[in-house]
Coordinates of C-alpha atoms and ligand atoms in Angstrom, one line a residue:
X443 CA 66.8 32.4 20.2
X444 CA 68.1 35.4 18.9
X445 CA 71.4 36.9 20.8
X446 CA 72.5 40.4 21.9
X447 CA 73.2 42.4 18.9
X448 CA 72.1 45.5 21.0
X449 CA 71.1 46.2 24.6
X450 CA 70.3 49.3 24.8
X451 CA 67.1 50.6 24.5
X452 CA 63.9 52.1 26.2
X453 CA 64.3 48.1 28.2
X454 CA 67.7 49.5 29.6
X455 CA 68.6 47.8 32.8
X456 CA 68.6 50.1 35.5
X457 CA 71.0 48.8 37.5
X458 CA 73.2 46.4 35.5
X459 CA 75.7 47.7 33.0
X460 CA 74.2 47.4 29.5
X461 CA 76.3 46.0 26.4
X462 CA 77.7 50.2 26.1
X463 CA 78.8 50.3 29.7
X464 CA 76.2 52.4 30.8
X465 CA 74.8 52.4 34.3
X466 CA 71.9 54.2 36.2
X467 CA 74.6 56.3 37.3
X468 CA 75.5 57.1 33.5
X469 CA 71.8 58.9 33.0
X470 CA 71.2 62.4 33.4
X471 CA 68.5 62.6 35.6
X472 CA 65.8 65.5 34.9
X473 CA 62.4 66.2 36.6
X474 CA 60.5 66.5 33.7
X475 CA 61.0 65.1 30.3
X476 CA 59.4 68.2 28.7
X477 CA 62.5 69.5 30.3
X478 CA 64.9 67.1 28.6
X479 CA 63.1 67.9 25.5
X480 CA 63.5 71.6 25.5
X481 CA 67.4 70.6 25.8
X482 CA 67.3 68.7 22.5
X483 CA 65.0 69.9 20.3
X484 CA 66.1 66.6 18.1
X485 CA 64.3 64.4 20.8
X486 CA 62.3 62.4 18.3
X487 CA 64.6 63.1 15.2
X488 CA 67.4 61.2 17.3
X489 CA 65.2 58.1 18.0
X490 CA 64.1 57.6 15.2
X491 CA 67.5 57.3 14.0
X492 CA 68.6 54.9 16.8
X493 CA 66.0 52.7 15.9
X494 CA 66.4 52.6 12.3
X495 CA 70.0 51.0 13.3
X496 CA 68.1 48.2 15.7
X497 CA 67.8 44.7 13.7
X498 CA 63.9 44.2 13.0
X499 CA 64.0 40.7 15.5
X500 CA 62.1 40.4 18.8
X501 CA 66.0 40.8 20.9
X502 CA 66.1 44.0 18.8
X503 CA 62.9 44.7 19.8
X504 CA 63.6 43.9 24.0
X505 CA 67.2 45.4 23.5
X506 CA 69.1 42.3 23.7
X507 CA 67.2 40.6 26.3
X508 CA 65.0 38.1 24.0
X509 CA 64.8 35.8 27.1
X510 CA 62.3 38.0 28.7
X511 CA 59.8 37.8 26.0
X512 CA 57.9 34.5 27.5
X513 CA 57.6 36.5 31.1
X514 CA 56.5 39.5 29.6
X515 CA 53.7 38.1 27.2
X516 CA 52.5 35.5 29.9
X517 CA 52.1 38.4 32.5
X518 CA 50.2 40.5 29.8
X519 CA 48.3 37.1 28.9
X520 CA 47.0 37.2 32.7
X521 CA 46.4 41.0 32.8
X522 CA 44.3 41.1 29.7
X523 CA 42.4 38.0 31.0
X524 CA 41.3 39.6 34.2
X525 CA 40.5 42.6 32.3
X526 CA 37.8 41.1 30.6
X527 CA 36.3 39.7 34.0
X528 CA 35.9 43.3 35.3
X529 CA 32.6 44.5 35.0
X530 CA 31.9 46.1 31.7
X531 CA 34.8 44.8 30.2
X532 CA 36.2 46.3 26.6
X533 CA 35.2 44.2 23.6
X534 CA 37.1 41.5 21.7
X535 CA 36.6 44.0 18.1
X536 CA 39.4 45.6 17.9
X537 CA 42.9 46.7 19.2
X538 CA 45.7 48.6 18.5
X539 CA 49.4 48.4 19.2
X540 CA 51.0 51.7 19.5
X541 CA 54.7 52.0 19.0
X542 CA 54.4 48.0 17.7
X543 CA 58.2 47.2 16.8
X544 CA 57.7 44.2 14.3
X545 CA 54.4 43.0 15.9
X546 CA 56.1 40.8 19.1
X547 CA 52.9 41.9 21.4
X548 CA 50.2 41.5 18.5
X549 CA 51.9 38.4 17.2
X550 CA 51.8 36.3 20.8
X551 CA 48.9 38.4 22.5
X552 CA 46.4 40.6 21.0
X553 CA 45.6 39.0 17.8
X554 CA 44.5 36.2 20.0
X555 CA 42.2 38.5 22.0
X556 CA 40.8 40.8 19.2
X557 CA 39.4 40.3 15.8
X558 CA 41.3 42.9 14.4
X559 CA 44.6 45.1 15.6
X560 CA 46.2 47.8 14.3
X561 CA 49.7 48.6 14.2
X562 CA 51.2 51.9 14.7
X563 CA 55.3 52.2 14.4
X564 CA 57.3 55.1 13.7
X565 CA 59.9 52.8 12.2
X566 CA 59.4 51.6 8.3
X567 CA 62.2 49.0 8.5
X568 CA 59.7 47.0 11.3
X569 CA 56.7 47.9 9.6
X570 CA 57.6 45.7 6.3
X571 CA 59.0 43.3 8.9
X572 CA 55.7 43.1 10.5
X573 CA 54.3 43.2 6.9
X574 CA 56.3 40.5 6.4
X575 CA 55.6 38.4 9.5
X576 CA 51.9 38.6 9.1
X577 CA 51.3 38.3 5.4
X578 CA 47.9 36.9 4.8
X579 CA 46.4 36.9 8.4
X580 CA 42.7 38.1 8.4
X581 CA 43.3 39.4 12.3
X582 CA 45.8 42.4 11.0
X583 CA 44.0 45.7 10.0
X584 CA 45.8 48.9 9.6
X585 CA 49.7 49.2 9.6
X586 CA 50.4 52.9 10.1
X587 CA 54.2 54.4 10.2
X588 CA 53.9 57.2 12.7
X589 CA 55.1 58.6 15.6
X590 CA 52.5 58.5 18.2
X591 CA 52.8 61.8 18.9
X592 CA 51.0 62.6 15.6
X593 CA 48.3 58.9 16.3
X594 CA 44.9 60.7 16.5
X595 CA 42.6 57.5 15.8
X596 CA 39.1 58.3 15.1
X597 CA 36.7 58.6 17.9
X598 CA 35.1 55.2 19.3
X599 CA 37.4 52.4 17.2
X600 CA 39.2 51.0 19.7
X601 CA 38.4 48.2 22.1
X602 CA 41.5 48.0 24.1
X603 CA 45.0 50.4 23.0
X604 CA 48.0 48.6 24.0
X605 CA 51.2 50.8 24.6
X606 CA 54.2 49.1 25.6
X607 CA 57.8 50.3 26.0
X608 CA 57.5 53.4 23.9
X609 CA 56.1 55.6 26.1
X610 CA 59.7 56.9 27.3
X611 CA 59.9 58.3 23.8
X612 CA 57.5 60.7 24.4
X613 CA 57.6 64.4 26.2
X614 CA 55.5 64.8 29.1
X615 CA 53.5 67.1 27.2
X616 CA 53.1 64.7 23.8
X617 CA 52.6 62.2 26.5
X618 CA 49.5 64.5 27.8
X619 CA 47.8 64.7 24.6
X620 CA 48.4 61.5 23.1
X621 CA 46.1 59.7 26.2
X622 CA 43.5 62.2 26.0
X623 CA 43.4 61.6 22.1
X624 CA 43.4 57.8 23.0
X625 CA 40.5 58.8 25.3
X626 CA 38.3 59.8 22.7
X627 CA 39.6 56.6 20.0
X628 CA 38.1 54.5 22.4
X629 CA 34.6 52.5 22.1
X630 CA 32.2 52.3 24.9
X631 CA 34.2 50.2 28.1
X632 CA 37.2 50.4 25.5
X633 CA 40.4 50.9 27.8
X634 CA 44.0 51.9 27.6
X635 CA 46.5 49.5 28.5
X636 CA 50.1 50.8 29.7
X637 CA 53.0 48.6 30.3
X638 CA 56.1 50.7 30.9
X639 CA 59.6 50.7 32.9
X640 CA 59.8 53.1 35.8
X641 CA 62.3 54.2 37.9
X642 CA 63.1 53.5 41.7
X643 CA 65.1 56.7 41.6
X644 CA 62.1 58.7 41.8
X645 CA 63.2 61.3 39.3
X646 CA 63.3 60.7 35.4
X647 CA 66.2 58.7 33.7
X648 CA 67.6 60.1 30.4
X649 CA 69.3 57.7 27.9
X650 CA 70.8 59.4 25.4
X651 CA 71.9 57.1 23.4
X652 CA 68.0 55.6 22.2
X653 CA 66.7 59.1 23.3
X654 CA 64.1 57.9 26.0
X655 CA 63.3 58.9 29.5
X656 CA 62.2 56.4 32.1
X657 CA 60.0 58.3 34.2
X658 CA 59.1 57.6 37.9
X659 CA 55.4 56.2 38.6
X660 CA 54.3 58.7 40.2
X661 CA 55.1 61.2 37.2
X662 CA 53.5 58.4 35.3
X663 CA 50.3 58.6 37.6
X664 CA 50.5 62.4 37.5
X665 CA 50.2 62.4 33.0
X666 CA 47.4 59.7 33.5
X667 CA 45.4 62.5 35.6
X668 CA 46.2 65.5 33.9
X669 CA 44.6 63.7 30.7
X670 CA 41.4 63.0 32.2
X671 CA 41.6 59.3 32.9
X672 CA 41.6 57.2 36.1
X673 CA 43.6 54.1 36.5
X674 CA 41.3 50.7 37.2
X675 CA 44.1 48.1 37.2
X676 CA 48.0 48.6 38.2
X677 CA 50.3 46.0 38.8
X678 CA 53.9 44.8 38.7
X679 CA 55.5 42.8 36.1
X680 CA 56.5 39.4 37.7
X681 CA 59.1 37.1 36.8
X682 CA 61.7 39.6 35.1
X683 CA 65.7 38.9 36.1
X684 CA 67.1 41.4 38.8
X685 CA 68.5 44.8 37.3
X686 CA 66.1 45.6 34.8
X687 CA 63.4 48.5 35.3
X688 CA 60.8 47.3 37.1
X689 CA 57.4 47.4 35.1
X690 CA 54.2 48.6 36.0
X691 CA 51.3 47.3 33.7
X692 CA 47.8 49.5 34.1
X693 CA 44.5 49.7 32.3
X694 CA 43.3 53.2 32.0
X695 CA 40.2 54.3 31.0
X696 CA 38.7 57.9 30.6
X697 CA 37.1 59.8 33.7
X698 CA 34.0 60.7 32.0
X699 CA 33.7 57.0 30.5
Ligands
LIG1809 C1 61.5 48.8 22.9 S1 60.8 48.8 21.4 C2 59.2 48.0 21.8 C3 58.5 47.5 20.7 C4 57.2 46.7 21.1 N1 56.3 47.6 21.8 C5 57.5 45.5 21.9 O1 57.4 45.6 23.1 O2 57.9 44.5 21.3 C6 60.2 50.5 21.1 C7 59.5 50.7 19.8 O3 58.9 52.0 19.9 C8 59.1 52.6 18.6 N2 59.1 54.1 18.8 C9 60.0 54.9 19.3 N3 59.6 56.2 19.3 C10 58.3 56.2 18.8 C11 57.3 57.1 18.6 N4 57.5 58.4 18.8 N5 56.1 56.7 18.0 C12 55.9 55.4 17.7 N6 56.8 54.5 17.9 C13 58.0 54.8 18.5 C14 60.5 52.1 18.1 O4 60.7 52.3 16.7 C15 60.4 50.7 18.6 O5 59.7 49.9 17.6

């Protein structure tokens, strides 16, 4: 297994000290991340240059904590599982992984769910990984390097879109419009499927050194309604070691759907 060359990243602890010495008590806690972003206008400029430093593996990908990587994909396992029990579950055609890393989720989870999955990554150095890692595999589609603040997929392609610990790296706002735009990328019973860290501080977490927030749920919650959809599914990630974030995992799908 892979060891700690970084730990810090949108999978910060909350409450134990990260390889940098940073505690919950380090982050500058802000109501709103559109607030955080009006501070630094370099918001995305400044993550994307964190993570071109972060070594394309799956502990760069969980921030030094590759251990929780078995956890995290059996839990998703389950979740997706259950999803397609629900009455008029999403189709098995085709997913998406938005903010993909080097492929960790679509690697151990969707491309055994889906016929075809997309990946979306702002970073090019874990794009050619994930090139890389999947050359010749007839279950990879489209690899796209983007931010998914700029992701508009064309209506009614998507069976499920999976987003997972990239969220934080996105203003409330960009937040807003990104899951309506999801909204309209999905096929008919497609869903949205949102695995992020929130806070038990009830207010948003800053970390400025990967240039996230953490937000609290309800802020979370609050987004999800704003942009039209309603949440089927929420639950809480089991099995993770104490400290970390805790992390919700929810299927969304649109209002009007
Ligand atoms: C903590 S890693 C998680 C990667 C993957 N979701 C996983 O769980 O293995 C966060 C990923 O989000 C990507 N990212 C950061 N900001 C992004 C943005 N605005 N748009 C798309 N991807 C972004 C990073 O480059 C990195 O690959």
């Amino acid at each position: 297994m892979e060891t700690g060359e970084d730990s810090s990243c949108v999978l910060n602890p909350e409450t134990l000290s990260g390889k940098d010495g940073r505690t919950d008590e380090d982050s500058t806690e802000e109501t709103s991340s559109k607030a955080v972003a009006a501070q630094d206008p370099e918001f995305y400029s400044h993550a994307a240059a964190y993570w071109e430093n972060i070594p394309a593996t799956v502990n760069g990908m969980l921030g030094g904590f590759a251990h929780i990587n078995a956890p995290d994909i059996s839990a998703s396992d389950l979740f997706i599982r259950s999803i397609f029990k629900m009455k008029n579950p999403p189709g098995h055609g085709r997913a998406v992984d938005c903010g993909a890393g080097i492929g960790r989720i679509t690697k151990h989870l969707l491309q055994k769910h889906f016929g075809k999955v997309d990946l979306v990554e702002q970073c090019q150095n874990f794009i050619d990984r994930a090139k890389d890692n999947f050359k010749g595999s007839k279950k990879i589609g489209k690899f796209l390097c983007l931010g998914l603040q700029n992701f508009s997929p064309e209506p009614n392609t998507y069976d499920v879109i999976w987003c997972q610990w990239v969220l934080g790296h996105l203003t409330d706002e960009d937040l807003e419009d990104f899951f309506r735009r999801m909204g309209y990328g999905l096929k008919r019973n497609g869903i949205i499927v949102v695995k992020e860290n929130v806070t038990s501080s009830g207010t948003v977490e800053l970390d400025e050194v990967d240039s996230s927030v953490t937000r609290p749920e309800n802020l979370l919650l609050d987004i999800i309604e704003r942009a039209e959809l309603r949440v089927l599914k929420n639950i809480r990630q089991p099995n993770l070691p104490k400290g970390l974030y805790e992390v919700k995992i929810m299927c969304l799908k649109p209002k009007k759907a």
